[in-house]
């Protein structure tokens, strides 16, 4: 009878020990490489990524682009729209330290009770500020209406904020019938705007048309000091003022893709409603004088017949809202 030699057991033992240690080592490496801290931001990132990968834009986003938009979400609420029917999604470009402006908007024309019957929702779009993120974190946890990406928040980067809004809507709120892009110093007369959109459905970008040439952005001719002509082409297509314009929902994914493939221009309204719109054949936009072209609101009652009003301070948000609620304007 052949009795196995002791060295056989020894060899087998060594074999198992080495398999085991390689396994442990692999597990350790996996933990090290793949495990992320279990913070809320990690789960936001996961939810964001899985939604994004299901979106038809995912493939498009993997192609080479002249103007890629590959920023990370610092704040996101992927289920903000959920499967709800949404007539109007209002995207308010705001700066991280504009707490007062956002508070005033939430307490007045964007008060959730006031918007439900219009199937309208409001979100604030932020870039990354220089100061501490803690206050934005707290505000976002409390109000759950802030979308923030990690590009530097600056005037020059307002275009990125709009592109971020297009991308977010295309992924997380594709059912929105219309999007209003606006700013945090704007009063929005939601009842009037909603009624108009219901009465006259449109597939055109609509706002206050500002025609080129744009003052202040024209290159100044100069002999020995050439201007950055390539950054500021001398003529732009017609565009709607950034204070507030309507984008029909079905255009949003196309506009986003166009934005990725259109030369960056640090003038968000010209870029989006002029150049990108032209690229997808959604040009020229439609003019409606009830959208503000940028002039200041001087009397509360002006806003009873306007969709949007510009240069509105937090105090004025309250006084306009109260005046309109009292229905005393003729
Ligand atoms: C815009 O954001 C990008 C990304 O954070 C940053 O590199 C760039 O400096 C910003 N531009 C301006 C002018 O703020």
mmCIF file of C-alpha atoms and ligand atoms in Angstrom:
data_model
loop_
_atom_site.group_PDB
_atom_site.id
_atom_site.type_symbol
_atom_site.label_atom_id
_atom_site.label_comp_id
_atom_site.label_asym_id
_atom_site.label_seq_id
_atom_site.Cartn_x
_atom_site.Cartn_y
_atom_site.Cartn_z
ATOM 1 C CA UNK A 1 0.000 0.000 0.000
ATOM 2 C CA UNK A 2 1.256 3.425 -0.895
ATOM 3 C CA UNK A 3 1.084 5.748 2.082
ATOM 4 C CA UNK A 4 1.507 9.405 1.056
ATOM 5 C CA UNK A 5 4.735 10.827 2.194
ATOM 6 C CA UNK A 6 4.705 13.519 4.854
ATOM 7 C CA UNK A 7 6.220 15.979 2.364
ATOM 8 C CA UNK A 8 3.084 15.642 0.226
ATOM 9 C CA UNK A 9 0.940 17.048 3.049
ATOM 10 C CA UNK A 10 3.490 19.701 3.631
ATOM 11 C CA UNK A 11 3.395 20.719 -0.072
ATOM 12 C CA UNK A 12 -0.421 20.763 -0.084
ATOM 13 C CA UNK A 13 -0.436 22.804 3.077
ATOM 14 C CA UNK A 14 1.986 25.299 1.588
ATOM 15 C CA UNK A 15 -0.123 25.469 -1.541
ATOM 16 C CA UNK A 16 -3.267 26.278 0.427
ATOM 17 C CA UNK A 17 -1.477 28.818 2.549
ATOM 18 C CA UNK A 18 -0.167 30.615 -0.516
ATOM 19 C CA UNK A 19 -3.577 30.557 -2.260
ATOM 20 C CA UNK A 20 -5.088 31.951 0.910
ATOM 21 C CA UNK A 21 -2.530 34.721 1.268
ATOM 22 C CA UNK A 22 -2.828 35.732 -2.394
ATOM 23 C CA UNK A 23 -6.591 35.891 -1.856
ATOM 24 C CA UNK A 24 -6.231 38.049 1.223
ATOM 25 C CA UNK A 25 -3.802 40.294 -0.606
ATOM 26 C CA UNK A 26 -6.229 40.705 -3.528
ATOM 27 C CA UNK A 27 -9.069 41.548 -1.162
ATOM 28 C CA UNK A 28 -6.871 44.095 0.537
ATOM 29 C CA UNK A 29 -5.919 45.697 -2.790
ATOM 30 C CA UNK A 30 -9.554 45.737 -3.877
ATOM 31 C CA UNK A 31 -10.535 47.524 -0.676
ATOM 32 C CA UNK A 32 -7.715 49.987 -1.143
ATOM 33 C CA UNK A 33 -8.492 50.777 -4.775
ATOM 34 C CA UNK A 34 -12.233 50.476 -5.099
ATOM 35 C CA UNK A 35 -13.743 51.233 -1.745
ATOM 36 C CA UNK A 36 -14.816 54.827 -1.304
ATOM 37 C CA UNK A 37 -15.591 56.396 2.026
ATOM 38 C CA UNK A 38 -19.259 55.805 2.749
ATOM 39 C CA UNK A 39 -20.174 59.459 2.790
ATOM 40 C CA UNK A 40 -23.230 60.974 1.191
ATOM 41 C CA UNK A 41 -21.165 62.356 -1.676
ATOM 42 C CA UNK A 42 -20.049 58.857 -2.649
ATOM 43 C CA UNK A 43 -23.646 57.661 -2.874
ATOM 44 C CA UNK A 44 -24.685 60.756 -4.802
ATOM 45 C CA UNK A 45 -21.903 59.992 -7.225
ATOM 46 C CA UNK A 46 -23.085 56.380 -7.554
ATOM 47 C CA UNK A 47 -26.711 57.343 -8.135
ATOM 48 C CA UNK A 48 -25.629 60.001 -10.572
ATOM 49 C CA UNK A 49 -23.452 57.592 -12.511
ATOM 50 C CA UNK A 50 -26.083 54.879 -12.806
ATOM 51 C CA UNK A 51 -28.711 57.370 -14.035
ATOM 52 C CA UNK A 52 -26.193 58.873 -16.412
ATOM 53 C CA UNK A 53 -25.181 55.521 -17.897
ATOM 54 C CA UNK A 54 -28.817 54.724 -18.625
ATOM 55 C CA UNK A 55 -29.210 58.038 -20.413
ATOM 56 C CA UNK A 56 -28.889 58.001 -24.215
ATOM 57 C CA UNK A 57 -26.511 60.915 -23.859
ATOM 58 C CA UNK A 58 -23.902 58.685 -22.229
ATOM 59 C CA UNK A 59 -22.578 57.433 -25.565
ATOM 60 C CA UNK A 60 -22.573 60.935 -26.938
ATOM 61 C CA UNK A 61 -20.637 62.156 -23.924
ATOM 62 C CA UNK A 62 -17.871 59.604 -24.545
ATOM 63 C CA UNK A 63 -17.068 60.998 -27.992
ATOM 64 C CA UNK A 64 -14.281 63.534 -28.383
ATOM 65 C CA UNK A 65 -15.613 67.093 -28.005
ATOM 66 C CA UNK A 66 -14.157 70.519 -28.473
ATOM 67 C CA UNK A 67 -15.789 71.712 -25.284
ATOM 68 C CA UNK A 68 -16.255 68.717 -22.950
ATOM 69 C CA UNK A 69 -18.322 69.103 -19.792
ATOM 70 C CA UNK A 70 -16.802 66.546 -17.437
ATOM 71 C CA UNK A 71 -17.258 68.110 -14.034
ATOM 72 C CA UNK A 72 -18.208 66.266 -10.849
ATOM 73 C CA UNK A 73 -21.359 66.966 -8.871
ATOM 74 C CA UNK A 74 -20.664 68.432 -5.440
ATOM 75 C CA UNK A 75 -24.405 68.587 -4.806
ATOM 76 C CA UNK A 76 -27.052 66.663 -6.655
ATOM 77 C CA UNK A 77 -30.621 65.547 -6.091
ATOM 78 C CA UNK A 78 -31.060 62.847 -8.717
ATOM 79 C CA UNK A 79 -34.691 62.198 -7.734
ATOM 80 C CA UNK A 80 -35.778 65.823 -7.633
ATOM 81 C CA UNK A 81 -38.117 65.444 -10.613
ATOM 82 C CA UNK A 82 -38.705 61.731 -10.131
ATOM 83 C CA UNK A 83 -41.501 60.556 -12.414
ATOM 84 C CA UNK A 84 -43.639 63.595 -11.730
ATOM 85 C CA UNK A 85 -45.284 65.477 -14.526
ATOM 86 C CA UNK A 86 -43.420 68.771 -14.858
ATOM 87 C CA UNK A 87 -44.740 71.662 -16.910
ATOM 88 C CA UNK A 88 -41.949 74.054 -16.067
ATOM 89 C CA UNK A 89 -38.513 73.540 -14.552
ATOM 90 C CA UNK A 90 -36.944 76.823 -13.492
ATOM 91 C CA UNK A 91 -33.138 76.809 -13.331
ATOM 92 C CA UNK A 92 -31.784 79.741 -11.358
ATOM 93 C CA UNK A 93 -28.082 80.497 -11.843
ATOM 94 C CA UNK A 94 -26.782 81.527 -8.450
ATOM 95 C CA UNK A 95 -23.410 82.052 -6.734
ATOM 96 C CA UNK A 96 -22.450 80.015 -3.642
ATOM 97 C CA UNK A 97 -22.509 83.066 -1.344
ATOM 98 C CA UNK A 98 -25.892 84.368 -2.570
ATOM 99 C CA UNK A 99 -27.731 82.834 0.393
ATOM 100 C CA UNK A 100 -30.034 85.829 0.797
ATOM 101 C CA UNK A 101 -31.074 85.865 -2.839
ATOM 102 C CA UNK A 102 -31.997 82.170 -2.707
ATOM 103 C CA UNK A 103 -33.821 82.539 0.611
ATOM 104 C CA UNK A 104 -35.891 85.412 -0.771
ATOM 105 C CA UNK A 105 -36.806 83.419 -3.888
ATOM 106 C CA UNK A 106 -37.799 80.361 -1.807
ATOM 107 C CA UNK A 107 -39.962 82.518 0.427
ATOM 108 C CA UNK A 108 -41.722 84.343 -2.418
ATOM 109 C CA UNK A 109 -42.410 83.327 -6.025
ATOM 110 C CA UNK A 110 -40.808 79.879 -5.611
ATOM 111 C CA UNK A 111 -42.589 78.925 -2.385
ATOM 112 C CA UNK A 112 -43.342 75.249 -2.917
ATOM 113 C CA UNK A 113 -47.012 75.562 -1.993
ATOM 114 C CA UNK A 114 -47.405 78.279 -4.608
ATOM 115 C CA UNK A 115 -45.805 76.253 -7.391
ATOM 116 C CA UNK A 116 -47.389 72.832 -6.995
ATOM 117 C CA UNK A 117 -50.575 73.686 -8.828
ATOM 118 C CA UNK A 118 -48.509 74.884 -11.786
ATOM 119 C CA UNK A 119 -46.438 71.678 -11.852
ATOM 120 C CA UNK A 120 -43.407 73.937 -11.639
ATOM 121 C CA UNK A 121 -40.130 73.270 -9.837
ATOM 122 C CA UNK A 122 -37.189 75.496 -9.040
ATOM 123 C CA UNK A 123 -33.533 74.516 -8.794
ATOM 124 C CA UNK A 124 -30.458 76.614 -8.101
ATOM 125 C CA UNK A 125 -27.288 76.079 -10.154
ATOM 126 C CA UNK A 126 -23.979 76.711 -8.400
ATOM 127 C CA UNK A 127 -20.314 76.371 -9.219
ATOM 128 C CA UNK A 128 -17.618 75.915 -6.616
ATOM 129 C CA UNK A 129 -16.907 78.947 -4.428
ATOM 130 C CA UNK A 130 -13.611 80.004 -2.914
ATOM 131 C CA UNK A 131 -15.008 80.009 0.615
ATOM 132 C CA UNK A 132 -15.983 77.058 2.796
ATOM 133 C CA UNK A 133 -18.431 74.606 1.378
ATOM 134 C CA UNK A 134 -20.071 73.944 4.773
ATOM 135 C CA UNK A 135 -22.831 76.527 4.430
ATOM 136 C CA UNK A 136 -23.785 75.317 0.960
ATOM 137 C CA UNK A 137 -23.804 71.739 2.306
ATOM 138 C CA UNK A 138 -26.178 72.712 5.111
ATOM 139 C CA UNK A 139 -28.424 74.695 2.803
ATOM 140 C CA UNK A 140 -28.547 71.842 0.316
ATOM 141 C CA UNK A 141 -29.409 69.289 3.010
ATOM 142 C CA UNK A 142 -32.168 71.523 4.289
ATOM 143 C CA UNK A 143 -33.690 72.810 1.060
ATOM 144 C CA UNK A 144 -32.726 70.034 -1.367
ATOM 145 C CA UNK A 145 -32.860 72.348 -4.342
ATOM 146 C CA UNK A 146 -29.178 72.951 -5.123
ATOM 147 C CA UNK A 147 -27.201 71.443 -7.969
ATOM 148 C CA UNK A 148 -23.517 72.189 -7.788
ATOM 149 C CA UNK A 149 -20.581 71.171 -9.962
ATOM 150 C CA UNK A 150 -16.903 71.545 -9.196
ATOM 151 C CA UNK A 151 -15.956 74.204 -11.744
ATOM 152 C CA UNK A 152 -14.900 77.554 -10.388
ATOM 153 C CA UNK A 153 -17.889 79.835 -9.822
ATOM 154 C CA UNK A 154 -17.202 83.058 -11.714
ATOM 155 C CA UNK A 155 -18.864 85.449 -14.106
ATOM 156 C CA UNK A 156 -16.799 84.089 -16.969
ATOM 157 C CA UNK A 157 -18.003 80.575 -16.140
ATOM 158 C CA UNK A 158 -21.726 81.393 -16.269
ATOM 159 C CA UNK A 159 -21.811 79.568 -19.592
ATOM 160 C CA UNK A 160 -20.693 76.389 -17.793
ATOM 161 C CA UNK A 161 -23.564 76.852 -15.359
ATOM 162 C CA UNK A 162 -26.098 76.885 -18.166
ATOM 163 C CA UNK A 163 -24.486 73.853 -19.810
ATOM 164 C CA UNK A 164 -24.593 72.123 -16.428
ATOM 165 C CA UNK A 165 -28.331 72.911 -16.267
ATOM 166 C CA UNK A 166 -28.876 71.443 -19.733
ATOM 167 C CA UNK A 167 -26.965 68.300 -18.813
ATOM 168 C CA UNK A 168 -28.770 67.871 -15.498
ATOM 169 C CA UNK A 169 -32.183 68.289 -17.111
ATOM 170 C CA UNK A 170 -31.356 65.874 -19.926
ATOM 171 C CA UNK A 171 -30.350 63.184 -17.424
ATOM 172 C CA UNK A 172 -32.569 63.724 -14.403
ATOM 173 C CA UNK A 173 -35.644 65.594 -15.607
ATOM 174 C CA UNK A 174 -36.205 64.678 -19.264
ATOM 175 C CA UNK A 175 -39.977 64.946 -18.832
ATOM 176 C CA UNK A 176 -39.921 68.729 -18.233
ATOM 177 C CA UNK A 177 -42.100 70.330 -20.914
ATOM 178 C CA UNK A 178 -40.299 73.663 -20.627
ATOM 179 C CA UNK A 179 -37.208 74.966 -18.879
ATOM 180 C CA UNK A 180 -36.840 78.586 -17.827
ATOM 181 C CA UNK A 181 -33.209 79.593 -17.458
ATOM 182 C CA UNK A 182 -32.940 82.584 -15.162
ATOM 183 C CA UNK A 183 -30.777 84.287 -12.476
ATOM 184 C CA UNK A 184 -31.114 84.950 -8.757
ATOM 185 C CA UNK A 185 -31.867 88.672 -9.185
ATOM 186 C CA UNK A 186 -34.965 87.970 -11.237
ATOM 187 C CA UNK A 187 -38.595 87.948 -10.176
ATOM 188 C CA UNK A 188 -40.531 85.264 -12.040
ATOM 189 C CA UNK A 189 -44.286 85.657 -12.419
ATOM 190 C CA UNK A 190 -44.988 81.913 -12.507
ATOM 191 C CA UNK A 191 -48.824 82.055 -12.771
ATOM 192 C CA UNK A 192 -48.670 84.373 -15.792
ATOM 193 C CA UNK A 193 -45.856 82.462 -17.496
ATOM 194 C CA UNK A 194 -47.492 79.097 -16.870
ATOM 195 C CA UNK A 195 -50.811 80.275 -18.290
ATOM 196 C CA UNK A 196 -49.090 81.623 -21.406
ATOM 197 C CA UNK A 197 -47.199 78.372 -21.992
ATOM 198 C CA UNK A 198 -50.425 76.398 -21.603
ATOM 199 C CA UNK A 199 -52.373 78.662 -23.948
ATOM 200 C CA UNK A 200 -49.732 78.830 -26.664
ATOM 201 C CA UNK A 201 -47.458 75.830 -26.759
ATOM 202 C CA UNK A 202 -44.213 76.499 -28.518
ATOM 203 C CA UNK A 203 -41.273 74.515 -29.785
ATOM 204 C CA UNK A 204 -39.142 77.626 -30.126
ATOM 205 C CA UNK A 205 -36.690 79.186 -27.718
ATOM 206 C CA UNK A 206 -38.507 82.252 -26.412
ATOM 207 C CA UNK A 207 -37.391 85.359 -24.574
ATOM 208 C CA UNK A 208 -36.436 88.963 -25.075
ATOM 209 C CA UNK A 209 -34.379 89.088 -28.238
ATOM 210 C CA UNK A 210 -31.236 91.114 -28.038
ATOM 211 C CA UNK A 211 -29.617 91.607 -31.367
ATOM 212 C CA UNK A 212 -25.949 91.740 -32.066
ATOM 213 C CA UNK A 213 -23.692 93.623 -32.003
ATOM 214 C CA UNK A 214 -23.438 93.370 -28.258
ATOM 215 C CA UNK A 215 -22.161 96.445 -26.550
ATOM 216 C CA UNK A 216 -19.135 95.910 -24.401
ATOM 217 C CA UNK A 217 -18.183 92.650 -26.045
ATOM 218 C CA UNK A 218 -17.104 94.108 -29.377
ATOM 219 C CA UNK A 219 -13.374 93.904 -30.002
ATOM 220 C CA UNK A 220 -11.963 97.414 -30.031
ATOM 221 C CA UNK A 221 -9.916 97.960 -33.216
ATOM 222 C CA UNK A 222 -6.378 98.737 -32.273
ATOM 223 C CA UNK A 223 -3.237 98.808 -34.422
ATOM 224 C CA UNK A 224 -0.387 97.748 -32.188
ATOM 225 C CA UNK A 225 -2.492 95.878 -29.635
ATOM 226 C CA UNK A 226 -4.425 93.142 -31.441
ATOM 227 C CA UNK A 227 -7.648 92.115 -29.705
ATOM 228 C CA UNK A 228 -8.571 88.489 -29.014
ATOM 229 C CA UNK A 229 -10.690 88.299 -32.140
ATOM 230 C CA UNK A 230 -11.004 84.536 -31.991
ATOM 231 C CA UNK A 231 -12.642 84.733 -28.567
ATOM 232 C CA UNK A 232 -15.123 87.401 -29.576
ATOM 233 C CA UNK A 233 -16.355 86.970 -33.103
ATOM 234 C CA UNK A 234 -17.530 90.347 -34.420
ATOM 235 C CA UNK A 235 -21.115 89.288 -35.087
ATOM 236 C CA UNK A 236 -23.361 86.905 -33.203
ATOM 237 C CA UNK A 237 -26.633 85.328 -34.212
ATOM 238 C CA UNK A 238 -29.762 86.733 -32.582
ATOM 239 C CA UNK A 239 -30.176 85.578 -28.996
ATOM 240 C CA UNK A 240 -32.506 85.951 -26.027
ATOM 241 C CA UNK A 241 -31.415 87.875 -22.922
ATOM 242 C CA UNK A 242 -30.054 85.642 -20.165
ATOM 243 C CA UNK A 243 -32.317 87.230 -17.543
ATOM 244 C CA UNK A 244 -34.924 84.644 -18.475
ATOM 245 C CA UNK A 245 -35.635 82.541 -21.537
ATOM 246 C CA UNK A 246 -37.751 79.488 -22.243
ATOM 247 C CA UNK A 247 -36.234 76.326 -23.674
ATOM 248 C CA UNK A 248 -38.720 73.712 -24.873
ATOM 249 C CA UNK A 249 -37.934 70.409 -23.124
ATOM 250 C CA UNK A 250 -37.443 68.318 -26.287
ATOM 251 C CA UNK A 251 -34.589 70.633 -27.364
ATOM 252 C CA UNK A 252 -32.577 70.161 -24.171
ATOM 253 C CA UNK A 253 -30.561 66.999 -25.021
ATOM 254 C CA UNK A 254 -29.736 68.336 -28.501
ATOM 255 C CA UNK A 255 -28.737 71.689 -27.055
ATOM 256 C CA UNK A 256 -26.469 69.967 -24.563
ATOM 257 C CA UNK A 257 -24.699 68.007 -27.289
ATOM 258 C CA UNK A 258 -24.436 71.177 -29.369
ATOM 259 C CA UNK A 259 -22.857 72.934 -26.370
ATOM 260 C CA UNK A 260 -20.176 70.240 -26.206
ATOM 261 C CA UNK A 261 -19.290 70.843 -29.822
ATOM 262 C CA UNK A 262 -19.551 74.615 -30.064
ATOM 263 C CA UNK A 263 -16.645 76.931 -29.431
ATOM 264 C CA UNK A 264 -16.869 78.161 -25.846
ATOM 265 C CA UNK A 265 -18.073 81.714 -25.439
ATOM 266 C CA UNK A 266 -18.152 83.287 -21.977
ATOM 267 C CA UNK A 267 -21.508 84.965 -22.702
ATOM 268 C CA UNK A 268 -24.053 82.374 -21.697
ATOM 269 C CA UNK A 269 -27.113 83.705 -23.519
ATOM 270 C CA UNK A 270 -25.311 84.300 -26.815
ATOM 271 C CA UNK A 271 -23.659 80.892 -26.584
ATOM 272 C CA UNK A 272 -26.808 78.923 -25.750
ATOM 273 C CA UNK A 273 -29.692 80.681 -27.505
ATOM 274 C CA UNK A 274 -27.567 82.009 -30.381
ATOM 275 C CA UNK A 275 -24.742 79.686 -31.413
ATOM 276 C CA UNK A 276 -25.901 76.342 -29.971
ATOM 277 C CA UNK A 277 -29.509 76.942 -31.039
ATOM 278 C CA UNK A 278 -28.320 77.723 -34.552
ATOM 279 C CA UNK A 279 -26.360 74.504 -34.636
ATOM 280 C CA UNK A 280 -29.466 72.396 -33.958
ATOM 281 C CA UNK A 281 -31.761 74.385 -36.233
ATOM 282 C CA UNK A 282 -33.690 75.972 -33.350
ATOM 283 C CA UNK A 283 -32.934 79.485 -34.518
ATOM 284 C CA UNK A 284 -33.918 82.313 -34.565
ATOM 285 C CA UNK A 285 -35.584 82.452 -31.148
ATOM 286 C CA UNK A 286 -38.999 83.988 -30.619
ATOM 287 C CA UNK A 287 -39.380 87.427 -29.103
ATOM 288 C CA UNK A 288 -41.886 88.085 -26.341
ATOM 289 C CA UNK A 289 -41.675 91.482 -24.652
ATOM 290 C CA UNK A 290 -43.018 90.032 -21.409
ATOM 291 C CA UNK A 291 -39.529 88.616 -20.809
ATOM 292 C CA UNK A 292 -37.135 91.148 -19.350
ATOM 293 C CA UNK A 293 -34.374 92.381 -21.604
ATOM 294 C CA UNK A 294 -32.422 93.499 -18.561
ATOM 295 C CA UNK A 295 -34.068 96.747 -17.511
ATOM 296 C CA UNK A 296 -34.640 97.294 -13.805
ATOM 297 C CA UNK A 297 -38.030 96.825 -12.178
ATOM 298 C CA UNK A 298 -38.944 100.169 -10.601
ATOM 299 C CA UNK A 299 -42.567 99.575 -9.532
ATOM 300 C CA UNK A 300 -44.002 96.356 -8.121
ATOM 301 C CA UNK A 301 -47.049 96.483 -10.382
ATOM 302 C CA UNK A 302 -44.858 96.346 -13.497
ATOM 303 C CA UNK A 303 -44.479 92.683 -12.692
ATOM 304 C CA UNK A 304 -48.189 91.899 -12.971
ATOM 305 C CA UNK A 305 -47.909 91.851 -16.770
ATOM 306 C CA UNK A 306 -44.336 90.592 -17.092
ATOM 307 C CA UNK A 307 -42.965 87.051 -16.978
ATOM 308 C CA UNK A 308 -39.576 88.084 -15.608
ATOM 309 C CA UNK A 309 -38.226 91.220 -13.966
ATOM 310 C CA UNK A 310 -34.550 92.088 -13.653
ATOM 311 C CA UNK A 311 -32.284 93.634 -10.975
ATOM 312 C CA UNK A 312 -34.575 92.550 -8.167
ATOM 313 C CA UNK A 313 -33.013 92.640 -4.691
ATOM 314 C CA UNK A 314 -34.096 90.160 -1.977
ATOM 315 C CA UNK A 315 -36.202 92.942 -0.389
ATOM 316 C CA UNK A 316 -37.911 93.640 -3.704
ATOM 317 C CA UNK A 317 -38.693 89.936 -4.183
ATOM 318 C CA UNK A 318 -40.857 90.240 -1.068
ATOM 319 C CA UNK A 319 -42.501 93.544 -1.957
ATOM 320 C CA UNK A 320 -43.317 92.446 -5.527
ATOM 321 C CA UNK A 321 -44.652 89.104 -4.325
ATOM 322 C CA UNK A 322 -46.856 90.739 -1.691
ATOM 323 C CA UNK A 323 -48.165 93.340 -4.102
ATOM 324 C CA UNK A 324 -49.066 90.711 -6.714
ATOM 325 C CA UNK A 325 -50.691 88.510 -4.059
ATOM 326 C CA UNK A 326 -52.944 91.380 -3.035
ATOM 327 C CA UNK A 327 -54.132 91.678 -6.643
ATOM 328 C CA UNK A 328 -54.235 95.435 -6.486
ATOM 329 C CA UNK A 329 -52.422 96.080 -9.799
ATOM 330 C CA UNK A 330 -54.506 97.342 -12.701
HETATM 331 C C1 LIG B 1 -13.762 78.276 -15.013
HETATM 332 O O1 LIG B 1 -13.737 77.017 -14.363
HETATM 333 C C2 LIG B 1 -12.597 76.241 -14.653
HETATM 334 C C3 LIG B 1 -12.796 74.880 -14.004
HETATM 335 O O2 LIG B 1 -12.905 74.998 -12.613
HETATM 336 C C4 LIG B 1 -11.370 76.951 -14.161
HETATM 337 O O3 LIG B 1 -10.214 76.189 -14.482
HETATM 338 C C5 LIG B 1 -11.288 78.312 -14.795
HETATM 339 O O4 LIG B 1 -10.227 79.019 -14.240
HETATM 340 C C6 LIG B 1 -12.567 79.098 -14.586
HETATM 341 N N1 LIG B 1 -12.478 80.314 -15.346
HETATM 342 C C7 LIG B 1 -12.661 81.516 -14.810
HETATM 343 C C8 LIG B 1 -12.284 82.672 -15.657
HETATM 344 O O5 LIG B 1 -13.115 81.680 -13.702
#
